[in-house]
Coordinates of C-alpha atoms and ligand atoms in Angstrom, one line a residue:
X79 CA -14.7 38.0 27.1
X80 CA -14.9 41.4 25.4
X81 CA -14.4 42.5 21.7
X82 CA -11.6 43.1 20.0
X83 CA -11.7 45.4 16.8
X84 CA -9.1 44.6 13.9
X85 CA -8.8 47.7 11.4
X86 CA -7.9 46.7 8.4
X87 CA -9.2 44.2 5.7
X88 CA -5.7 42.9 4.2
X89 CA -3.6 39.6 4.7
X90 CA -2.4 40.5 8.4
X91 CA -5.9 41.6 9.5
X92 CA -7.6 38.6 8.5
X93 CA -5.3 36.2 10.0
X94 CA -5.3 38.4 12.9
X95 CA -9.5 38.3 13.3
X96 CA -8.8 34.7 13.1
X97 CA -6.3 34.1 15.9
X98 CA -9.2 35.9 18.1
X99 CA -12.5 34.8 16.5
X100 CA -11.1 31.0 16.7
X101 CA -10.7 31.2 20.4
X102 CA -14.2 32.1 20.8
X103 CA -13.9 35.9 21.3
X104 CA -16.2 38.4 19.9
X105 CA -14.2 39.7 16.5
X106 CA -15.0 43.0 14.5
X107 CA -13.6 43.6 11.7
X108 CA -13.2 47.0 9.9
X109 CA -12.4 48.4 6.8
X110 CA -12.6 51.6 4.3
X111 CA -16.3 50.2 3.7
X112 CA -18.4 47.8 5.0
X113 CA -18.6 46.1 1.8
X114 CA -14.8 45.7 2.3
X115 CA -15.0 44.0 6.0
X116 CA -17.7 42.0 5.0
X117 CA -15.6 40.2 2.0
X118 CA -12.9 39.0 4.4
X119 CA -15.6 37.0 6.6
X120 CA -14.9 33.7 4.0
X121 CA -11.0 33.8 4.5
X122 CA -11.2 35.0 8.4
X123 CA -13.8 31.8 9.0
X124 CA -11.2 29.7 7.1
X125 CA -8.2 30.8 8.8
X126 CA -9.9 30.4 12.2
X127 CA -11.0 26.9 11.0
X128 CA -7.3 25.9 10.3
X129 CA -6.5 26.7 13.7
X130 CA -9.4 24.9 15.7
X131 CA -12.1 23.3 13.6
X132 CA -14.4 23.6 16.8
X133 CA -14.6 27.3 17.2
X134 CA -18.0 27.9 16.2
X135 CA -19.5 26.2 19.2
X136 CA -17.7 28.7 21.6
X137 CA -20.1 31.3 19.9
X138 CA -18.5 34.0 19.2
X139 CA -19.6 37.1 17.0
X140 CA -17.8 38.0 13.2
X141 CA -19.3 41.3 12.6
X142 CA -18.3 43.9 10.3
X143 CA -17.9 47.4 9.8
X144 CA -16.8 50.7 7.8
X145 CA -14.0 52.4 10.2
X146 CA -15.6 56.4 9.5
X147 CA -19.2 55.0 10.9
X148 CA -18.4 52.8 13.4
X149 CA -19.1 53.5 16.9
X150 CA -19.5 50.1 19.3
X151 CA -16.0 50.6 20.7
X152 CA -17.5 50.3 24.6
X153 CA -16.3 46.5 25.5
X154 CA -13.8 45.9 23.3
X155 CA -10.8 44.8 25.2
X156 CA -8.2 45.7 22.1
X157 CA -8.1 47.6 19.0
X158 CA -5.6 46.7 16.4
X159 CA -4.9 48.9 13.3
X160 CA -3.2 46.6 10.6
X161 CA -3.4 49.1 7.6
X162 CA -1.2 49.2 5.1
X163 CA 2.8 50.3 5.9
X164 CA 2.5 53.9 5.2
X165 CA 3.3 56.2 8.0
X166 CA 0.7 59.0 7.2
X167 CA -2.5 56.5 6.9
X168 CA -1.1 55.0 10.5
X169 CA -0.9 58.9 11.7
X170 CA -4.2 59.9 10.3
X171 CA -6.3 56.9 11.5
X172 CA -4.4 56.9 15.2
X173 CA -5.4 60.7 15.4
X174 CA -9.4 59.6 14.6
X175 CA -9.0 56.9 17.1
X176 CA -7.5 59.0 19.7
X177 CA -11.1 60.9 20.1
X178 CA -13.4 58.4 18.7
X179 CA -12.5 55.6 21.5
X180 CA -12.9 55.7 25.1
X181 CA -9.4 56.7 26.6
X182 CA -9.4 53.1 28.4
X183 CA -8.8 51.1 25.5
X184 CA -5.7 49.7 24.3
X185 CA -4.6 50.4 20.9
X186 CA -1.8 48.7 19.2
X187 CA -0.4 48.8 15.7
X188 CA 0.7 46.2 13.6
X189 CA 3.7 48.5 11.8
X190 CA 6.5 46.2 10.8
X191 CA 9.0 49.4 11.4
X192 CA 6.9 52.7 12.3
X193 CA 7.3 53.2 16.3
X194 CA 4.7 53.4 18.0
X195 CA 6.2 56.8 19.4
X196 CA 5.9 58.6 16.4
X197 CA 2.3 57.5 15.9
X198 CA 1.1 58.1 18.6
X199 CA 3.2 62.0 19.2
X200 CA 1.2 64.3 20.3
X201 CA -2.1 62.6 21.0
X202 CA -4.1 63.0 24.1
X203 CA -4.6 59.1 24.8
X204 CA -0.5 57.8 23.4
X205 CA -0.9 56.2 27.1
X206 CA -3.0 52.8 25.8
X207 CA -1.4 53.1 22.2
X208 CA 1.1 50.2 21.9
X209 CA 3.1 48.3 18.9
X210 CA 1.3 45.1 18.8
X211 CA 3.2 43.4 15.8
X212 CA 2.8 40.1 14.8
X213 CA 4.4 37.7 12.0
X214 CA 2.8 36.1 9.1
X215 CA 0.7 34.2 9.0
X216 CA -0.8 35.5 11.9
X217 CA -3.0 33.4 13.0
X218 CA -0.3 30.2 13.0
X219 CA 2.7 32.2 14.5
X220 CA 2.4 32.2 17.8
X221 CA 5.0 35.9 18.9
X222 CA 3.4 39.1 19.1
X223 CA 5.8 41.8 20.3
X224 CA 4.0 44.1 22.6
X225 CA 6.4 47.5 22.7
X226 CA 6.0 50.4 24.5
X227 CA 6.5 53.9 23.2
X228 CA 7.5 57.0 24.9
X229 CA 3.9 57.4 26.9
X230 CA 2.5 54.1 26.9
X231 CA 1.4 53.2 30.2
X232 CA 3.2 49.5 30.9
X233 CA 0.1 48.5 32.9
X234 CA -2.1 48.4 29.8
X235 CA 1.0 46.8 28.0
X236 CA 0.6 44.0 30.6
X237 CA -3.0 43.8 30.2
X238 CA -2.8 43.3 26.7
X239 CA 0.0 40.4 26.7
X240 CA -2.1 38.8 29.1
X241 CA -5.3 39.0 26.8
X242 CA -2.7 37.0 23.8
X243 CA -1.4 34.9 26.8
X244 CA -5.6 33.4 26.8
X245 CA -5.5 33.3 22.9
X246 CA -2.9 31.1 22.7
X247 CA 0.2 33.8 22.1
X248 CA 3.5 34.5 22.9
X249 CA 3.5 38.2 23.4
X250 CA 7.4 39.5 24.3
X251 CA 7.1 43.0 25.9
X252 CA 9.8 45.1 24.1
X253 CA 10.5 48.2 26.4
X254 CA 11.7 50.3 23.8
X255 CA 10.7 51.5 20.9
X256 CA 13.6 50.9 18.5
X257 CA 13.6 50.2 14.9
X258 CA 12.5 46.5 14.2
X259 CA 11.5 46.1 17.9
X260 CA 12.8 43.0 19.2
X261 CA 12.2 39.7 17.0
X262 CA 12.4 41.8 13.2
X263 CA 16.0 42.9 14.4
X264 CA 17.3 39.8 15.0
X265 CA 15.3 38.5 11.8
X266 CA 17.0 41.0 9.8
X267 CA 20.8 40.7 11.0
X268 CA 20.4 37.7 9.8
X269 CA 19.0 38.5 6.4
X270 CA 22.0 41.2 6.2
X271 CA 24.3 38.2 5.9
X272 CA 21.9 36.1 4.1
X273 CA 21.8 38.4 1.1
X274 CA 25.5 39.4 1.6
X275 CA 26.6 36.2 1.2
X276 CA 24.5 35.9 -2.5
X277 CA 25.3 39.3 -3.4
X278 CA 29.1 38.6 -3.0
X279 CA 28.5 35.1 -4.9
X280 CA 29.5 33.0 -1.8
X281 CA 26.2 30.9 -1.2
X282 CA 23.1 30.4 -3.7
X283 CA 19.6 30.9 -1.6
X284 CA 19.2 27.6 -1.7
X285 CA 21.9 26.5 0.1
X286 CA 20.7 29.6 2.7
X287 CA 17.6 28.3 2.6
X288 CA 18.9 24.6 3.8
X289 CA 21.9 26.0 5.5
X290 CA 19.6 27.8 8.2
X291 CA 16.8 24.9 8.0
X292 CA 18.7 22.0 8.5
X293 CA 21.4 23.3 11.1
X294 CA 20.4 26.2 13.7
X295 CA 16.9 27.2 12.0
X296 CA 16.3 23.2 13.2
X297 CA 17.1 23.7 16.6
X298 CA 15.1 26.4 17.1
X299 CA 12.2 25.0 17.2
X300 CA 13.5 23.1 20.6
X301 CA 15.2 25.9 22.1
X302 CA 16.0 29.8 21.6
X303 CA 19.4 30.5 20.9
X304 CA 20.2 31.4 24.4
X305 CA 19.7 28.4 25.9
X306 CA 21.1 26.6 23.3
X307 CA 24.4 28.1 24.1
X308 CA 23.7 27.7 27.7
X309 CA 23.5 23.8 26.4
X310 CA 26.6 23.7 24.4
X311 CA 28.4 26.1 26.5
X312 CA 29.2 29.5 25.8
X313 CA 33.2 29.6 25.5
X314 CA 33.5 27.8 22.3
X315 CA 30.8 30.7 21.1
X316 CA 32.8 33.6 22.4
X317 CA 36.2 32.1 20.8
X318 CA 34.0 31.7 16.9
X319 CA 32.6 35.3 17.5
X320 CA 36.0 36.5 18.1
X321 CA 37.4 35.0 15.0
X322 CA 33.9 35.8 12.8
X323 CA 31.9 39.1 14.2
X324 CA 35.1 41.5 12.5
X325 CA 34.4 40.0 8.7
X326 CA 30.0 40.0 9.7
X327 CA 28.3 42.0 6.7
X328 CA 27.8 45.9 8.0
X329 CA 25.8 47.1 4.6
X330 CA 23.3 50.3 5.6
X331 CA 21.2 49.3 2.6
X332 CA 19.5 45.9 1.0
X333 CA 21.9 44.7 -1.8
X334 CA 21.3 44.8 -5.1
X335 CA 20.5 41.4 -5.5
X336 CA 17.2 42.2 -4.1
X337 CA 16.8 45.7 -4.6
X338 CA 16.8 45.0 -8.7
X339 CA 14.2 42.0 -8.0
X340 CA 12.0 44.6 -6.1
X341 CA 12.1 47.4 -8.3
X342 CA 11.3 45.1 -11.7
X343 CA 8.2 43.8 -9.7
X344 CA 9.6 40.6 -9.1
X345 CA 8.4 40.6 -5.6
X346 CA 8.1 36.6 -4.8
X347 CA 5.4 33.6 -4.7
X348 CA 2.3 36.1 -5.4
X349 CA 4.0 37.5 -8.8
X350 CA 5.3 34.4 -9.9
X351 CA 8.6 35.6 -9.4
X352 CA 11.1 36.2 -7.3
X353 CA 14.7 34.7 -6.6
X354 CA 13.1 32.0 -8.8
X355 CA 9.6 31.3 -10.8
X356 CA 7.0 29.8 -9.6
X357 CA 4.3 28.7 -11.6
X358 CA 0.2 28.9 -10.0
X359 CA 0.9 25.1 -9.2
X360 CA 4.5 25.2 -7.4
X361 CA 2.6 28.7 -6.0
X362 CA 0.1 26.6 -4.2
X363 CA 1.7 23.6 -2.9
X364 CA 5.0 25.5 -1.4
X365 CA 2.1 27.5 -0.1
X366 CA 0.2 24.0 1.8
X367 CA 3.5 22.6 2.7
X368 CA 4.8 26.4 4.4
X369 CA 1.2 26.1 6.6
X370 CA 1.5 22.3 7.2
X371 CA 4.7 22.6 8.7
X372 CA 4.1 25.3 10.4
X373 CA 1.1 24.0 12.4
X374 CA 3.1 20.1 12.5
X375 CA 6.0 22.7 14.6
X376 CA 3.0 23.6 17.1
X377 CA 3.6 20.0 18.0
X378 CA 7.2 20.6 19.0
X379 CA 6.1 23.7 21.4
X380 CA 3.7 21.6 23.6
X381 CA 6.7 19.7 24.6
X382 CA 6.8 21.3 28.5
X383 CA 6.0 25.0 27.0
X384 CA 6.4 26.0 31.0
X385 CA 9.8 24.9 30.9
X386 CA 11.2 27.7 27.9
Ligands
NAI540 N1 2.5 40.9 5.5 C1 3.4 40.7 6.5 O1 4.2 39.8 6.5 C2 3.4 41.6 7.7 C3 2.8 42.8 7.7 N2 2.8 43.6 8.8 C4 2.2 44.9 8.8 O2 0.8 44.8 8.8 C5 0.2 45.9 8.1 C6 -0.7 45.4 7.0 O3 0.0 44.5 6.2 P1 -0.7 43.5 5.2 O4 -1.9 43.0 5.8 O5 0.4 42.6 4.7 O6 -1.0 44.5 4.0 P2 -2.2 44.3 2.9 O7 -1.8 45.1 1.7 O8 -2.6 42.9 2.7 O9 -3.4 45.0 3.6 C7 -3.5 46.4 3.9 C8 -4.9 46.8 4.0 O10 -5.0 48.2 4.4 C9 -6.1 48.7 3.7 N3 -5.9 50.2 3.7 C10 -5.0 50.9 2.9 N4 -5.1 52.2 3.2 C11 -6.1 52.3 4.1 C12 -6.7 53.4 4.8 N5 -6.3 54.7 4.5 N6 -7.7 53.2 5.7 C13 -8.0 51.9 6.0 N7 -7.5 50.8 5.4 C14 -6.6 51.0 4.5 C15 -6.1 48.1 2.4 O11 -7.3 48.2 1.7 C16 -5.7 46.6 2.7 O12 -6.9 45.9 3.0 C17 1.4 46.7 7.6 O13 1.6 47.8 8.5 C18 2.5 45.7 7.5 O14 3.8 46.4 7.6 C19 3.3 43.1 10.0 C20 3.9 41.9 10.1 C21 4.0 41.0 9.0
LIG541 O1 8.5 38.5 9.3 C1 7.4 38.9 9.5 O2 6.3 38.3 9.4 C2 7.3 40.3 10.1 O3 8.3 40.5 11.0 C3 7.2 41.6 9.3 O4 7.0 42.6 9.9 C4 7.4 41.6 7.9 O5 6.8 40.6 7.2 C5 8.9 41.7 7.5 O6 9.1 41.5 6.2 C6 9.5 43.0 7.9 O7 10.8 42.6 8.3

């Protein structure tokens, strides 16, 4: 199987070098320095080993590399920028890999929101240049949306969900570039009411948190939510939507219930604060339990995956 090159040495690239690496496929990992790449071997190895504790004897490669100096692009069968969310780094470094890497070569970026369209404008290659986004932790989650900009060439898009297809993904091709592609949007409708509903006082995020888990968030895991209105039937959805859809939050912005949390630093789990504390100890096992049951719900998709 050929290479495939992750660019970037953050949380998303190493979980992402893992989802590759652990299915016994040649992994390259680059960053601003080599020094860089080569510190996120440990955590890549681990992640890998989390997901199959055998994938050292398929014998693939972990090599590492500065992203100015390297030039072993020739096999690689993908190239995925995961660099931070800032549109002029993703610009820049798409316009270096539009001449350094041989025009055949997909290239996808991780961007939670930039479109691949914009990214890619005016390059001479945009054909192989693709949103590949996937969800954290990326190694565990199985979706990566595939979406095509304005020149991407669907052929290579193909190619490159069947390449996740043998690593054990669910790529979704998304034909159109539009903001939060396909799975993010529906993600964040929901948060729009989520946080509308604590901002106007209505719910507390914990009962969100168990409202979602233990009612429709459950059944998820069985079905998508098309089919499970194809199971309950879909009249008694349309005559709720009727009645609910007119009072459904519209806000353009986050509310201020978050924005105030973001803005004093209180970012979540990794600063201790967030909605709530958390101390290094309730840090670390929310942390193992969020994995465990993550990978226990893997369980849950082998039930006859071919019949989705
Ligand atoms: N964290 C998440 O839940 C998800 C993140 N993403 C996207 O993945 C990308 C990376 O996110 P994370 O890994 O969470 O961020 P991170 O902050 O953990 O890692 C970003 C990495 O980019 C590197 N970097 C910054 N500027 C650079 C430059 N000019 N050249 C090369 N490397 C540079 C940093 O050194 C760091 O290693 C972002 O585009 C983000 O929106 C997508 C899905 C989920
Ligand atoms: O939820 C996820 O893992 C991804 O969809 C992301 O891109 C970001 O983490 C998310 O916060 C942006 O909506």
């Amino acid at each position: 199987m050929a290479k495939v090159v992750v660019i970037g040495t953050g949380t998303m690239g190493v979980g992402i070098a893992a989802g590759f690496l652990a299915y016994g496929t040649d992994t390259v990992i680059l960053g601003r320095s080599l020094e860089k790449a080569e510190k996120c071997f440990e955590a890549i190895q681990a992640c890998a080993n989390s997901i199959n504790t055998d994938w050292q004897q398929l014998g693939a490669s972990l090599r590492a590399g500065s992203i100015a100096k390297w030039h072993d692009w020739e096999d690689a069968a993908l190239i995925i920028e995961t660099i931070s969310e800032r549109f002029d780094l993703k610009k820049a470094i798409f316009a270096d890999l539009d001449q350094r890497v041989p025009s055949h070569i997909a290239i996808g970026s991780n961007s939670s929101g930039f479109p691949i369209s914009e990214i890619a404008k005016n390059l001479k290659t945009a054909h192989r240049m693709l949103n590949t986004h996937y969800f954290m932790p990326a190694h565990i989650v199985p979706l990566v949306e595939i979406v095509l900009g304005k020149d991407s060439d669907p052929n290579i898009a193909n190619q490159v969900c069947e390449l996740y297809r043998l690593h054990g993904k669910k790529p979704v091709l998304v034909k159109k570039d539009i903001p939060g592609f396909l799975a993010n949007r529906i993600q964040h409708a929901l948060m729009r009411e989520a946080l509308s509903l604590v901002q106007d006082g209505i719910a507390t995020p914990e009962d969100i948190d168990t409202a979602v888990r233990y009612s429709f968030g459950f059944r998820y895991a069985a079905v998508g939510p098309m089919t499970q209105k194809e199971i309950s039937g879909w009249e008694g959805m349309t005559l709720a939507a009727e009645l609910i859809y007119p009072s459904l939050s519209n806000i353009t912005a986050p509310p201020s219930c978050i924005t105030n949390l973001v803005k004093t630093g209180k970012t979540g789990i990794n600063k201790g604060e967030g909605l709530r504390s958390w101390s290094h100890e309730e840090a670390a096992i929310m942390k193992r339990n969020y994995e465990e049951r993550l990978k226990a719900a893997f369980a849950v998709l082998k039930i006859a995956p071919d019949q989705d």
